[in-house]
Amino acid sequence: MNKKTGIIILLLLYCGVSFAQAPLLTDVPNRRATSLDGKWQYIIDPYETGFYDYRYKELSENNPAAYWNSDEPKNKTDLVEFGYNDKYSLSVPGDWNHQDRQFVYYEGTVWYKKSFDYKKRAKNDKVFLYFGAVNYRADVYLNGKKLGAHEGGFTPFDFEIPDNILKEKNNHLIVRVNNVRHKDDVPTLNTDWWNYGGITRSVLLIEEPQTYVQDFFIHLKKEKPGSIPSTKNAEVEGWIALNKIPENAESITVSIPELNFKKQFITTAQKTNINFTLPKIKLWSPENPKLYEVIISTKTDTLKDKIGFRTIEAYNKQILLNGKPVFLRGIAIHEEIPQDVRRAWSKEDAEYLLHQAKELNCNMVRLAHYPHDETMTRLADSLGMLVWSEIPVYWTIDFSSKDVYQKAETQLHEMITRDHNRASVIVWSVGNETPVSEARTNFMHSLINHAHSLDSTRMVSAALEVNYNSGKNINEIDDPLGQYVDLVSFNEYLGWYGGTPDKCRTTNWTTPYEKPLFISETGAGAKYGFHADSLTRFSEEYQAWYYKEQINMLRRMPNNWVGMSPWIMADFRSPKRNNPLYQEGWNRKGLYDDKGNKKKAFYILQNFYKDIQLHGKPQ
Ligand code: GCU
């Protein structure tokens, strides 16, 4: 940004002109943050009365009828037909659906209000308002002034609060949240998961000096493809971004106390490429998830993070982790705590979900079908759980729309920016089961290019389409998108959506792509506790038979098969699953049911993974 633009923006900010989002703050758990989590007051507003007048024209910013303005009548003759009151409160973070029966199926607008006092640490500091996620659209107002808006239900965003808006006492933060689905949203109208609405992740005030560390990305230098990274004189590279071009030359110091390492970089740029050598390091891996504290400091700011050094690549039709082939013993997970019928968001939730995966002998989780809370990827770093992270370009997105592409790319950008320092994340997925067309393949190819441009250190994939008619008993993954992904992934339900599990005995799989092949979904439904013969649908015995037949078939997979993430760890809520005996609004493909009970199939997959752990990939 040049000086002139900066002055114009400052002038506009001074006049209280609200702005769209500020560049995303990263490594937020390690910044100077004040939590606004807790009880927020709310108004349910299905007719958008707080946003439009009775002619359905958007209310002007200072219109007293607007729900972002004061709900206090100035005198007893005043007519005020809205208001916030403690008796109407919701917990933040948290979807609204599980907090009161009136919200279970609610799709519409809810206005949230939080009042708070805030005294800046230093007069000259900047203050940001940061949201971990809001599903689906948020319009944010502070003290009656609009700070901005955000679309996208699963990625963080933030706004800088102009000094002339923030008060030391009695700030009124109002957020209009709308989770109505639209054809041109990402995801679109049709999803096989519950449309949980609300401020679903934490809200923070973050204070930064005038010049601060906006973001940084450091990783092992990519050596020759297929090589084992050296742990002696390990070469590290990356970049550090300040929030602006420093007035004078800025000194940035990178230190890693445990390694007795410190190096100074002098810069006059906003973004500075860095590289350095570490005399001796331990690599991060699932078996040894070694993390180092990295400290980035400038004259006015210090930012720390826990970084794992490892390499990941698709090479010679295998996935190499630290230069050695790794087989992904995965499981797909929705961001949900089924016992409470709610979105997961906390560290305790992440511990519960990743513990279930560990119990299944997994070394990988597919976080479906959208970026999960940052607690999940940070915990995966410490537990040594590999992660597939995905944006909800799901099924029938409008691939012909440039606006929709921009929404998808923005969510991809936010996902990668938030987690690019997470060693556990090995795959960025740009979508799931999208119908093949030229527009779709171009749309997804552009997303793949964007992901690679942001991060050349990880694999990019998507759940591709399968050609079931390529030949007798041969199913081929020849989706044109396979040309552009690093990891050829596909979903198959042979024996659930296609006939019965005995079909697995005569079916084989192939792909024309000389790349690693990954089964991103396979699964069958069962109602926990329903027992019958194995031919009876929704019985635990049918699901167990499915896994047995699938596992026998997988022993015939081609040698570039590198793993799987069966669908799905636990039963989850879906408005599409309405069998009154076995589903009742739940997708029952879980290996755990919605109460945390293990079904018979759990033990079959658990043993299969144990066997792989002990003896390597099945032959
Ligand atoms: C699809 C889809 C999942 C869905 C699953 C199912 O593969 O990717 O989101 O839940 O099938 O039908 O259960």
XYZ file of C-alpha atoms and ligand atoms in Angstrom:
632
model
C 0.000 0.000 0.000
C 1.604 3.347 -0.925
C 1.740 6.402 1.353
C -1.048 8.320 -0.491
C -3.506 5.444 -0.173
C -2.550 5.096 3.453
C -3.361 8.773 4.135
C -6.730 8.512 2.352
C -7.618 5.410 4.374
C -6.593 7.096 7.617
C -8.784 10.115 6.773
C -11.746 7.871 6.000
C -11.178 5.857 9.160
C -10.975 9.106 11.148
C -14.378 10.093 9.772
C -15.609 6.719 11.030
C -16.067 5.364 7.541
C -16.252 1.666 8.149
C -14.040 -0.621 6.171
C -14.117 -4.165 5.019
C -11.949 -6.704 6.773
C -8.412 -6.035 7.911
C -5.677 -8.458 6.745
C -6.167 -11.667 8.743
C -4.281 -11.818 12.026
C -2.637 -15.222 12.412
C -1.241 -17.106 15.394
C -4.041 -15.484 17.368
C -3.750 -17.760 20.456
C -0.342 -16.149 21.031
C -1.370 -12.515 20.578
C -2.442 -9.871 23.127
C -6.118 -10.879 23.129
C -9.131 -10.119 25.308
C -11.938 -12.637 24.989
C -15.501 -11.525 24.354
C -16.750 -15.103 24.760
C -19.629 -15.725 27.138
C -23.288 -14.713 27.237
C -24.473 -12.412 24.429
C -28.005 -11.049 24.193
C -29.951 -11.805 21.026
C -32.966 -10.978 18.916
C -34.382 -13.484 16.436
C -35.270 -11.600 13.267
C -36.674 -13.892 10.525
C -38.212 -10.893 8.709
C -35.023 -8.769 8.821
C -36.903 -6.005 10.632
C -33.659 -4.775 12.117
C -32.056 -4.380 8.686
C -34.860 -3.236 6.293
C -37.750 -0.802 6.638
C -41.343 -1.853 5.898
C -40.738 -1.122 2.209
C -37.795 -3.578 2.476
C -35.200 -0.824 1.916
C -31.985 -1.159 3.917
C -32.124 1.065 6.993
C -29.609 3.911 7.035
C -26.786 3.624 9.534
C -28.235 6.118 12.038
C -31.887 5.084 11.693
C -33.083 4.491 15.318
C -35.147 1.500 14.134
C -32.003 -0.327 13.044
C -31.084 -3.135 15.463
C -27.454 -2.020 15.600
C -28.468 1.281 17.201
C -29.437 2.041 20.773
C -32.480 0.151 22.062
C -32.932 2.721 24.863
C -35.951 5.022 24.381
C -34.811 8.640 24.870
C -38.076 9.415 26.703
C -41.251 7.640 27.704
C -43.111 8.750 24.568
C -40.490 7.133 22.302
C -41.641 4.047 20.330
C -38.840 1.445 20.324
C -39.955 -1.945 18.979
C -36.787 -3.910 19.624
C -34.357 -4.429 22.467
C -31.702 -6.638 23.952
C -32.266 -8.261 27.318
C -30.453 -10.862 29.424
C -33.488 -13.118 29.354
C -32.720 -13.624 25.659
C -29.090 -14.750 25.752
C -26.957 -17.179 23.767
C -23.522 -18.568 24.618
C -20.681 -17.500 22.323
C -18.937 -19.449 20.898
C -21.654 -21.902 19.985
C -24.177 -22.591 17.285
C -27.678 -21.374 18.171
C -29.366 -24.615 17.073
C -28.509 -26.586 20.198
C -29.107 -23.774 22.684
C -32.881 -23.567 22.514
C -35.574 -25.673 20.813
C -36.763 -22.652 18.806
C -33.423 -22.704 16.964
C -33.129 -26.406 16.026
C -34.098 -25.924 12.363
C -33.773 -22.113 12.301
C -32.328 -20.581 9.149
C -32.447 -16.808 9.174
C -31.067 -13.771 10.992
C -30.187 -13.551 14.669
C -28.839 -10.292 16.083
C -26.228 -10.692 18.815
C -25.218 -7.984 21.288
C -22.218 -7.797 23.595
C -21.449 -4.795 25.785
C -17.887 -4.333 26.988
C -15.401 -1.865 28.405
C -11.940 -1.651 26.917
C -8.901 0.360 27.965
C -6.041 0.245 25.490
C -2.645 -0.745 26.827
C -1.026 2.089 24.918
C -2.692 5.128 23.378
C -1.086 4.581 19.979
C -1.988 0.885 19.708
C -4.369 -0.568 17.162
C -7.323 -2.677 18.288
C -8.819 -5.441 16.141
C -12.050 -7.383 16.483
C -11.388 -11.046 15.544
C -13.941 -13.797 14.872
C -12.873 -17.462 14.734
C -15.883 -18.144 12.501
C -19.509 -17.118 11.999
C -21.903 -19.245 9.934
C -22.724 -18.005 7.390
C -22.722 -14.207 6.966
C -21.813 -11.613 9.612
C -22.521 -7.870 9.541
C -20.609 -6.249 12.390
C -21.409 -2.931 14.081
C -19.689 -1.223 16.983
C -21.400 1.664 18.791
C -23.741 2.086 15.837
C -20.977 2.164 13.186
C -20.575 -0.651 10.677
C -17.097 -2.210 10.828
C -17.734 -4.545 7.897
C -19.130 -7.889 6.807
C -17.847 -11.414 6.146
C -19.229 -14.404 4.243
C -18.171 -18.003 4.790
C -19.045 -20.136 7.784
C -15.754 -21.788 8.764
C -12.840 -19.344 8.494
C -11.636 -16.443 10.652
C -11.849 -12.735 9.881
C -11.086 -9.451 11.634
C -11.707 -5.719 11.492
C -9.549 -2.867 12.714
C -11.585 -0.690 15.075
C -11.125 3.006 14.267
C -10.008 4.977 17.330
C -12.974 7.313 17.093
C -15.392 4.393 17.457
C -13.890 2.432 20.376
C -14.743 3.760 23.840
C -13.206 2.924 27.207
C -16.633 2.277 28.701
C -19.856 0.673 27.533
C -19.111 -0.344 23.955
C -22.051 -1.998 22.191
C -20.975 -4.663 19.715
C -23.833 -5.879 17.503
C -23.459 -8.742 15.029
C -26.151 -9.690 12.542
C -25.702 -13.390 11.729
C -27.561 -14.953 8.837
C -27.285 -18.652 7.960
C -29.795 -18.820 5.112
C -28.443 -21.055 2.339
C -28.158 -19.657 -1.200
C -27.424 -21.250 -4.573
C -24.443 -18.915 -5.065
C -22.893 -19.512 -1.632
C -20.023 -21.835 -0.661
C -21.381 -24.364 0.263
C -24.484 -24.115 -1.847
C -28.085 -25.093 -1.019
C -27.503 -28.837 -0.722
C -25.253 -30.360 1.960
C -25.336 -33.600 3.925
C -24.727 -31.859 7.239
C -26.689 -29.627 9.616
C -26.709 -25.920 8.852
C -25.617 -24.855 12.336
C -25.871 -21.053 12.509
C -24.358 -18.470 14.789
C -21.110 -17.130 16.187
C -19.707 -20.649 16.296
C -16.122 -19.842 17.354
C -14.443 -17.366 19.723
C -14.553 -13.566 19.475
C -11.488 -11.611 20.596
C -10.241 -8.043 20.884
C -6.595 -8.043 19.804
C -4.278 -5.119 20.491
C -1.202 -4.473 18.385
C 1.398 -1.665 18.183
C 1.428 0.589 15.143
C 3.979 -1.719 13.495
C 3.454 -5.391 14.286
C 4.143 -8.884 12.912
C 1.097 -9.541 10.714
C 2.018 -13.084 9.716
C 4.918 -15.406 9.060
C 5.482 -18.758 7.381
C 8.561 -20.891 8.061
C 9.322 -24.441 6.983
C 12.122 -26.760 5.964
C 13.560 -25.797 2.591
C 12.303 -28.083 -0.136
C 15.321 -30.134 -1.172
C 15.530 -32.525 -4.136
C 12.173 -34.294 -4.624
C 12.127 -37.614 -2.846
C 15.053 -36.766 -0.576
C 15.218 -37.306 3.180
C 15.534 -33.919 4.921
C 18.791 -33.440 6.785
C 18.493 -33.010 10.546
C 21.979 -31.545 10.737
C 22.468 -28.074 9.271
C 18.789 -28.146 8.384
C 17.895 -25.383 5.957
C 14.801 -23.389 6.938
C 13.109 -20.776 4.747
C 9.975 -18.672 4.612
C 8.863 -15.102 5.099
C 7.823 -12.594 7.732
C 5.176 -9.943 7.026
C 4.748 -6.742 8.993
C 1.446 -4.905 8.800
C 2.999 -2.132 6.734
C 6.186 -0.863 5.147
C 8.302 0.239 8.129
C 9.096 3.978 8.294
C 12.754 3.142 8.802
C 14.819 0.009 8.387
C 13.310 -2.570 10.769
C 15.260 -5.226 12.607
C 13.469 -8.581 12.853
C 14.951 -11.284 15.042
C 14.062 -14.953 14.730
C 15.011 -17.075 17.721
C 14.519 -20.715 18.727
C 15.664 -20.857 22.368
C 15.720 -24.674 22.583
C 18.242 -24.736 19.751
C 20.167 -21.772 21.028
C 19.438 -20.123 17.697
C 19.025 -16.428 16.985
C 19.343 -14.508 13.706
C 18.617 -10.898 12.860
C 17.175 -9.672 9.564
C 17.216 -5.981 8.626
C 14.404 -4.971 6.301
C 12.724 -1.967 4.716
C 9.968 -4.092 3.165
C 6.522 -5.080 4.414
C 7.234 -8.738 3.591
C 10.706 -10.191 3.998
C 11.930 -13.554 2.747
C 14.145 -15.293 5.263
C 16.335 -18.374 5.394
C 18.650 -19.822 7.977
C 20.349 -23.055 8.972
C 19.700 -24.944 12.187
C 22.653 -26.994 13.399
C 20.600 -29.951 14.637
C 16.852 -30.560 14.739
C 14.366 -33.305 15.497
C 11.843 -33.730 12.692
C 8.107 -33.602 13.404
C 6.254 -36.858 12.715
C 3.180 -38.718 14.015
C 5.506 -40.942 16.042
C 7.490 -37.977 17.379
C 5.482 -34.714 17.058
C 8.399 -32.479 18.013
C 7.496 -28.778 18.197
C 9.903 -25.896 18.705
C 9.025 -22.504 20.123
C 9.863 -19.917 17.460
C 9.989 -16.260 18.502
C 9.731 -13.446 15.972
C 10.578 -10.066 17.470
C 10.847 -6.509 16.210
C 11.444 -3.220 18.037
C 7.774 -2.983 18.995
C 6.309 -6.500 18.733
C 6.995 -10.134 19.678
C 5.113 -13.123 18.323
C 5.729 -16.768 19.337
C 4.444 -19.994 17.851
C 5.096 -23.725 18.165
C 6.496 -25.051 14.874
C 7.138 -28.619 13.716
C 9.741 -29.106 11.010
C 8.887 -31.815 8.485
C 8.532 -32.335 4.749
C 5.543 -33.820 2.922
C 5.273 -34.538 -0.789
C 3.627 -36.702 -3.397
C 6.523 -38.427 -5.109
C 6.861 -41.448 -7.324
C 3.222 -42.417 -6.669
C 3.731 -42.387 -2.888
C 3.318 -39.861 -0.080
C 6.696 -39.150 1.499
C 6.765 -37.765 5.022
C 10.315 -36.655 5.823
C 11.380 -38.504 2.679
C 9.873 -41.853 3.703
C 6.620 -43.448 2.420
C 3.713 -42.998 4.826
C 0.392 -44.877 4.708
C -2.571 -42.784 5.862
C -4.700 -44.667 8.381
C -7.356 -42.005 8.371
C -10.919 -41.286 9.377
C -13.267 -38.491 8.284
C -14.673 -36.219 10.989
C -17.426 -33.590 10.982
C -17.008 -30.686 13.425
C -19.726 -31.874 15.757
C -20.206 -33.165 19.313
C -23.149 -35.493 18.641
C -24.036 -36.056 22.307
C -24.906 -32.338 22.574
C -25.996 -32.053 18.917
C -23.731 -29.031 18.413
C -20.722 -27.694 16.575
C -17.391 -28.507 18.234
C -15.205 -25.487 18.996
C -13.164 -25.863 22.179
C -9.867 -27.525 23.085
C -11.849 -30.084 25.098
C -13.965 -30.820 22.018
C -10.825 -31.251 19.921
C -9.363 -33.593 22.559
C -12.560 -35.668 22.535
C -12.629 -35.970 18.721
C -8.920 -36.644 18.203
C -8.922 -39.143 21.078
C -11.605 -41.097 19.239
C -9.368 -41.110 16.144
C -6.364 -42.245 18.211
C -8.453 -45.056 19.680
C -9.188 -46.216 16.146
C -5.400 -46.453 15.554
C -5.503 -43.536 13.098
C -2.508 -41.419 12.129
C -4.651 -39.036 10.033
C -7.995 -37.227 10.069
C -9.925 -35.742 7.164
C -11.565 -32.641 8.623
C -14.728 -32.661 6.483
C -16.034 -30.711 4.643
C -14.838 -27.316 5.832
C -11.966 -25.887 7.942
C -12.429 -26.932 11.574
C -11.628 -24.754 14.583
C -7.956 -23.828 15.019
C -7.905 -25.857 18.262
C -8.159 -29.016 16.112
C -5.100 -28.315 13.958
C -3.066 -27.062 16.914
C -3.929 -30.169 18.933
C -3.156 -32.358 15.908
C 0.298 -30.717 15.870
C 0.919 -31.767 19.473
C -0.617 -35.239 19.152
C 1.099 -36.064 15.850
C -2.140 -36.504 13.882
C -1.863 -35.780 10.145
C -4.628 -33.521 8.801
C -6.534 -33.111 5.529
C -8.140 -29.640 5.649
C -10.874 -28.702 3.158
C -13.035 -25.813 1.941
C -16.766 -26.537 1.432
C -16.745 -26.510 -2.382
C -19.210 -29.332 -2.071
C -21.407 -31.023 -4.695
C -23.368 -28.604 -6.914
C -21.591 -25.279 -6.404
C -22.332 -22.695 -9.136
C -19.081 -23.206 -11.070
C -20.091 -20.737 -13.782
C -20.076 -17.751 -11.405
C -17.039 -15.512 -10.909
C -18.552 -14.282 -7.617
C -18.834 -17.846 -6.355
C -15.234 -18.511 -7.382
C -14.155 -15.432 -5.425
C -16.018 -16.698 -2.339
C -14.319 -20.099 -2.656
C -10.882 -18.569 -3.176
C -11.354 -16.254 -0.194
C -12.207 -19.210 2.052
C -9.214 -21.142 0.677
C -6.976 -18.129 1.342
C -8.306 -17.753 4.909
C -7.894 -21.489 5.614
C -4.280 -21.586 4.387
C -3.337 -18.279 6.003
C -4.619 -19.438 9.392
C -2.918 -22.854 9.352
C 0.141 -22.639 7.102
C 2.423 -23.094 10.141
C 0.668 -26.259 11.337
C 2.962 -29.256 10.764
C -0.009 -31.631 11.079
C -1.709 -30.232 7.957
C -0.443 -32.183 4.937
C -3.319 -31.725 2.451
C -5.311 -28.682 1.370
C -8.489 -29.930 -0.275
C -10.333 -27.666 -2.680
C -13.572 -29.607 -2.671
C -15.669 -32.732 -2.534
C -17.588 -34.763 -5.110
C -18.140 -31.942 -7.581
C -19.844 -33.017 -10.830
C -17.473 -33.073 -13.833
C -17.882 -30.241 -16.335
C -15.472 -27.914 -18.088
C -16.556 -24.996 -15.840
C -16.087 -27.099 -12.686
C -12.640 -28.365 -13.705
C -11.475 -24.837 -14.573
C -12.924 -23.498 -11.300
C -11.182 -26.195 -9.213
C -7.944 -25.961 -11.234
C -7.782 -22.236 -10.404
C -8.294 -23.052 -6.730
C -5.485 -25.627 -6.897
C -3.182 -23.044 -8.481
C -4.120 -20.540 -5.778
C -3.369 -23.049 -3.028
C 0.016 -23.861 -4.582
C 0.796 -20.147 -4.925
C 0.164 -19.625 -1.211
C 1.892 -22.805 -0.055
C 4.317 -24.877 -2.133
C 5.110 -27.168 0.809
C 1.904 -29.222 0.990
C -0.172 -31.482 -1.268
C -3.376 -30.183 -2.817
C -6.242 -32.573 -3.465
C -10.033 -32.924 -3.764
C -12.466 -35.854 -3.650
C -12.722 -36.661 -7.376
C -15.392 -38.428 -9.387
C -15.190 -42.134 -10.277
C -15.858 -43.658 -13.691
C -17.844 -46.813 -12.925
C -18.109 -47.853 -16.550
C -14.514 -47.950 -17.610
C -14.499 -51.691 -17.956
C -15.841 -54.960 -16.531
C -15.429 -54.842 -12.744
C -12.838 -52.090 -13.065
C -13.631 -48.663 -11.644
C -11.340 -45.909 -12.868
C -10.508 -42.569 -11.270
C -9.985 -40.667 -14.511
C -11.649 -37.402 -13.428
C -9.983 -34.617 -15.503
C -9.257 -32.758 -12.269
C -6.800 -35.582 -11.502
C -4.319 -33.851 -13.833
C -3.946 -30.959 -11.411
C -4.067 -32.479 -7.912
C -0.975 -33.858 -6.162
C -2.973 -36.629 -4.489
C -5.669 -38.450 -6.506
C -8.487 -38.943 -4.016
C -11.945 -40.429 -4.460
C -15.032 -41.449 -2.510
C -16.533 -44.931 -3.030
C -19.444 -46.683 -1.363
C -19.353 -50.036 -3.125
C -21.784 -52.166 -1.174
C -23.819 -49.329 0.284
C -24.850 -47.024 -2.605
C -23.900 -49.589 -5.228
C -25.394 -53.006 -4.512
C -24.336 -55.130 -1.553
C -20.831 -55.625 -0.107
C -20.228 -58.916 -1.964
C -19.687 -56.708 -5.060
C -16.312 -55.860 -3.552
C -15.131 -59.410 -4.278
C -14.997 -58.846 -8.019
C -14.193 -55.143 -8.224
C -10.823 -53.504 -8.750
C -9.705 -49.906 -8.941
C -7.317 -48.049 -11.172
C -6.264 -44.556 -12.209
C -4.405 -43.329 -15.273
C -2.589 -40.745 -13.141
C 0.970 -41.575 -12.063
C 0.206 -40.184 -8.596
C -0.578 -41.523 -5.117
C -4.168 -42.788 -4.801
C -6.258 -42.094 -1.676
C -9.758 -43.257 -0.716
C -11.227 -40.119 0.851
C -14.513 -41.795 1.759
C -15.973 -45.259 2.083
C -18.664 -46.313 4.538
C -22.031 -47.807 5.377
C -24.801 -46.932 7.810
C -25.866 -48.777 10.957
C -28.094 -47.905 13.893
C -26.129 -48.743 17.035
C -27.759 -51.641 18.896
C -29.831 -52.791 15.919
C -28.767 -56.390 15.310
C -29.893 -58.688 12.494
C -28.338 -60.855 9.770
C -25.672 -59.167 7.659
C -28.034 -58.674 4.709
C -30.306 -56.414 6.754
C -29.657 -52.744 6.000
C -28.859 -50.466 8.973
C -27.945 -53.427 11.145
C -24.530 -53.336 12.797
C -23.935 -56.684 11.113
C -24.454 -55.181 7.631
C -21.990 -52.366 8.378
C -19.480 -54.889 9.755
C -19.884 -57.044 6.607
C -19.329 -53.927 4.469
C -16.014 -53.202 6.206
C -14.893 -56.820 5.962
C -15.586 -56.975 2.221
C -14.039 -53.553 1.656
C -10.859 -54.536 3.514
C -10.525 -57.716 1.455
C -10.962 -55.661 -1.713
C -8.390 -53.113 -0.531
C -5.787 -55.848 -0.371
C -5.977 -55.822 -4.214
C -5.486 -52.064 -4.561
C -2.759 -50.898 -6.969
C 0.644 -50.168 -5.416
C 0.052 -46.389 -5.506
C -2.749 -46.752 -2.938
C -1.526 -44.667 0.013
C -4.409 -44.713 2.465
C -8.020 -43.971 3.306
C -10.309 -41.906 5.517
C -13.548 -43.916 5.879
C -16.823 -42.091 6.256
C -17.188 -41.398 9.157
C -15.968 -41.456 12.756
C -19.333 -40.670 14.415
C -23.009 -40.432 13.459
C -23.819 -36.819 12.611
C -26.890 -34.656 12.130
C -28.232 -34.301 8.596
C -31.587 -32.949 7.373
C -31.333 -35.429 4.492
C -31.505 -38.620 6.564
C -35.130 -39.232 7.462
C -35.671 -42.954 7.879
C -37.969 -42.951 10.964
C -36.528 -46.133 12.465
C -32.786 -45.948 11.821
C -31.886 -42.330 11.022
C -34.348 -39.723 12.414
C -32.229 -36.841 11.096
C -28.870 -38.565 11.640
C -26.422 -39.881 9.086
C -25.638 -43.284 10.625
C -22.340 -44.100 8.871
C -20.421 -43.456 12.075
C -18.193 -46.096 13.619
C -19.275 -44.470 16.885
C -22.942 -43.625 17.324
C -24.156 -40.223 18.501
C -23.694 -41.258 22.132
C -20.089 -42.358 21.710
C -20.870 -46.111 21.539
C -18.633 -48.194 19.280
C -20.395 -50.232 16.617
C -19.125 -53.661 15.491
C -17.459 -52.140 12.422
C -15.291 -49.947 14.683
C -13.319 -52.978 15.839
C -12.898 -54.285 12.284
C -11.285 -51.049 11.106
C -9.350 -50.666 14.369
C -7.784 -54.112 13.884
C -7.091 -53.423 10.207
C -5.219 -50.257 11.146
C -3.390 -52.018 13.975
C -2.222 -54.629 11.493
C -1.003 -51.925 9.099
C 0.741 -50.147 11.960
C 2.595 -53.350 12.824
C 3.192 -54.881 9.394
C 2.858 -52.010 6.914
C 0.473 -51.457 4.028
C -1.764 -54.474 3.262
C -0.730 -56.558 0.272
C -20.743 -38.312 0.227
C -20.369 -36.981 0.863
C -20.588 -36.951 2.358
C -21.890 -37.655 2.689
C -21.677 -39.117 2.346
C -22.937 -39.946 2.637
O -19.613 -38.979 -0.184
O -19.035 -36.621 0.585
O -20.625 -35.584 2.775
O -22.239 -37.496 4.048
O -21.440 -39.274 0.961
O -23.693 -40.149 1.696
O -23.104 -40.323 3.792
